[in-house]
mmCIF file of C-alpha atoms in Angstrom:
data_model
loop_
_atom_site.group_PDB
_atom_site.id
_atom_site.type_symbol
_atom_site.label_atom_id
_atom_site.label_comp_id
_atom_site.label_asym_id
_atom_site.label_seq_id
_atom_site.Cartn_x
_atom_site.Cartn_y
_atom_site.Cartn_z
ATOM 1 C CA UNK A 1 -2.333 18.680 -28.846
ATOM 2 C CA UNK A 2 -5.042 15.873 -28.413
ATOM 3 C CA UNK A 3 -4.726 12.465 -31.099
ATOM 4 C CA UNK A 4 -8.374 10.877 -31.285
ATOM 5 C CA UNK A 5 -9.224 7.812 -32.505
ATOM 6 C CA UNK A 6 -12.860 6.265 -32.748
ATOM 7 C CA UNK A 7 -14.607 3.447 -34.302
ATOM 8 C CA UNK A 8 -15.721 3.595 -38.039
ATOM 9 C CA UNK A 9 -19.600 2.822 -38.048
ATOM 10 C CA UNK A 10 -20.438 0.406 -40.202
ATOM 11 C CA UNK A 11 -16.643 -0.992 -41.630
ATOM 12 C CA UNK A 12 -14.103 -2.979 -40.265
ATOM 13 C CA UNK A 13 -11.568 -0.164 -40.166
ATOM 14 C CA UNK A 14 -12.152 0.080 -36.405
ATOM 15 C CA UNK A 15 -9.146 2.544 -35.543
ATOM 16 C CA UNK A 16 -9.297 4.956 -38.089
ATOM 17 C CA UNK A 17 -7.007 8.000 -37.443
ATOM 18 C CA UNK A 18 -8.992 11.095 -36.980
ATOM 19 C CA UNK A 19 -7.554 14.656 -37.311
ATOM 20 C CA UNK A 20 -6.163 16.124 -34.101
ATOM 21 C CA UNK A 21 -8.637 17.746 -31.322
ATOM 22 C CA UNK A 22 -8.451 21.405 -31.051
ATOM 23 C CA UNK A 23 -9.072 22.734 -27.989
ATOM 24 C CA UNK A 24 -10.778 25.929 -27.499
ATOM 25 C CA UNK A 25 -12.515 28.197 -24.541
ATOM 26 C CA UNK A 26 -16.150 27.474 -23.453
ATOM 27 C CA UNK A 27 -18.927 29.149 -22.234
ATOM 28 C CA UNK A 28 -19.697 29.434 -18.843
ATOM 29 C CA UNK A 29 -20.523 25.947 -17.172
ATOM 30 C CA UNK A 30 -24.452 24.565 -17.271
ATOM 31 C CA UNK A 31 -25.536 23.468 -13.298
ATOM 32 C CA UNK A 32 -23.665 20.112 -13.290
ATOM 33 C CA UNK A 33 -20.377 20.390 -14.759
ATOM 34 C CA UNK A 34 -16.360 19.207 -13.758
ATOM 35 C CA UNK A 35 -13.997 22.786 -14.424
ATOM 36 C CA UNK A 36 -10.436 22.066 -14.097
ATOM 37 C CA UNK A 37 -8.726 24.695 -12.583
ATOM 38 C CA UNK A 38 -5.530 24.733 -13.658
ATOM 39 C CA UNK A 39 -4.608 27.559 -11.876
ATOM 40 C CA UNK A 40 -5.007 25.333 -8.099
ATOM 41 C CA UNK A 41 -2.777 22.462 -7.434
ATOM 42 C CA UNK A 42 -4.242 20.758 -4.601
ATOM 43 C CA UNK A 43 -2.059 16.874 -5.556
ATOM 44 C CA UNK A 44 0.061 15.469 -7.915
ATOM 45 C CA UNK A 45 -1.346 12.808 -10.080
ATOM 46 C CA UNK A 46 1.069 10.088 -10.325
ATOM 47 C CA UNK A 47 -0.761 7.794 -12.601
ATOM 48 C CA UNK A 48 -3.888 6.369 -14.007
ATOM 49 C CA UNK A 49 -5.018 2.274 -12.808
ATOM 50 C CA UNK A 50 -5.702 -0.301 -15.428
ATOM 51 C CA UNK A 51 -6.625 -3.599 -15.669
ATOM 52 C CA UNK A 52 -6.345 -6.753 -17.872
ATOM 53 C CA UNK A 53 -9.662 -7.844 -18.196
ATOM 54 C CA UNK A 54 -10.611 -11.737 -18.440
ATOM 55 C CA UNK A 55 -11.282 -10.535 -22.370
ATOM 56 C CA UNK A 56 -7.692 -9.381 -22.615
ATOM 57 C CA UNK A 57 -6.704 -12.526 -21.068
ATOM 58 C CA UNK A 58 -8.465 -14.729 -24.036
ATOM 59 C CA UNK A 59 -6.161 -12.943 -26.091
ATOM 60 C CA UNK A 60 -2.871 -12.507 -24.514
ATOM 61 C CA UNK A 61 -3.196 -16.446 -24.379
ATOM 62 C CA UNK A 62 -3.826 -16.506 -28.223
ATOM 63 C CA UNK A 63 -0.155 -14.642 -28.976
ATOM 64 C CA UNK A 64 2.988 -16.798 -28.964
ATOM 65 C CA UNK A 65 4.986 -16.801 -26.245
ATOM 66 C CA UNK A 66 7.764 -14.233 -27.766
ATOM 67 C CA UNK A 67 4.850 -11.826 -28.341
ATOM 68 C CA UNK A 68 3.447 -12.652 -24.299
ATOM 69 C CA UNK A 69 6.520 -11.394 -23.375
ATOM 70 C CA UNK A 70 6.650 -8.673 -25.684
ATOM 71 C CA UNK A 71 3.313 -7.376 -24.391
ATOM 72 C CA UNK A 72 4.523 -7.725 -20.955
ATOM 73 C CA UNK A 73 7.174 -5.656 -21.078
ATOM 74 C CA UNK A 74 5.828 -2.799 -23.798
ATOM 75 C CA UNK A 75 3.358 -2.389 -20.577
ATOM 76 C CA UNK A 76 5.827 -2.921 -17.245
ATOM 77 C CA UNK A 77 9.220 -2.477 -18.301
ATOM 78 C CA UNK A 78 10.430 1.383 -17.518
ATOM 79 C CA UNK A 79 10.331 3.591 -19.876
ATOM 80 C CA UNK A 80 13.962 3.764 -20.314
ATOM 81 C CA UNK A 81 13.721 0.404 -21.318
ATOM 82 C CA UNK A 82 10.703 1.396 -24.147
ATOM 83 C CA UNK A 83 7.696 0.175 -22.080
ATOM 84 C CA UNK A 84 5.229 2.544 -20.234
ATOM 85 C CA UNK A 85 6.470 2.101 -16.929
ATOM 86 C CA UNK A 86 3.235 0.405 -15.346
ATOM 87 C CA UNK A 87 2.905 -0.818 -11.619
#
């Protein structure tokens, strides 16, 4: 099961919660397309990269220094600990 969220043209209710995706069978690929295979293993993905952004930054700065902290461990702190586990 797939949770989307997308920006609401036109308001200011910019995360509006949209009904789940359902995924379904295609057709056959066009000339240029990614097919995931899930079938062949060929690696293990461990994880995805990220990056605070200079943006970000601006902001994190804005927060008070309980809610710096907070942020910093929701994002680095293991997940046994309730963050995501980042590196």
């Amino acid at each position: 099961l797939v949770q989307t969220r997308r920006a609401a043209d036109g308001s200011f209710d910019l995360l509006k919660e949209m009904p789940p995706l359902k995924m379904k069978p295609m057709p056959a690929p066009a000339k240029r397309s990614l097919v995931v295979d899930g079938a062949r293993a060929y690696q293990e993905i461990v994880g995805f990269g990220g990056a605070f952004t200079e943006a970000a930054a601006i902001n994190w700065r804005k927060l008070s220094a309980e809610d710096q902290s907070r942020l910093i461990a929701l994002y680095f702190n293991p997940p046994e600990e309730g963050g995501h586990g980042y590196t």
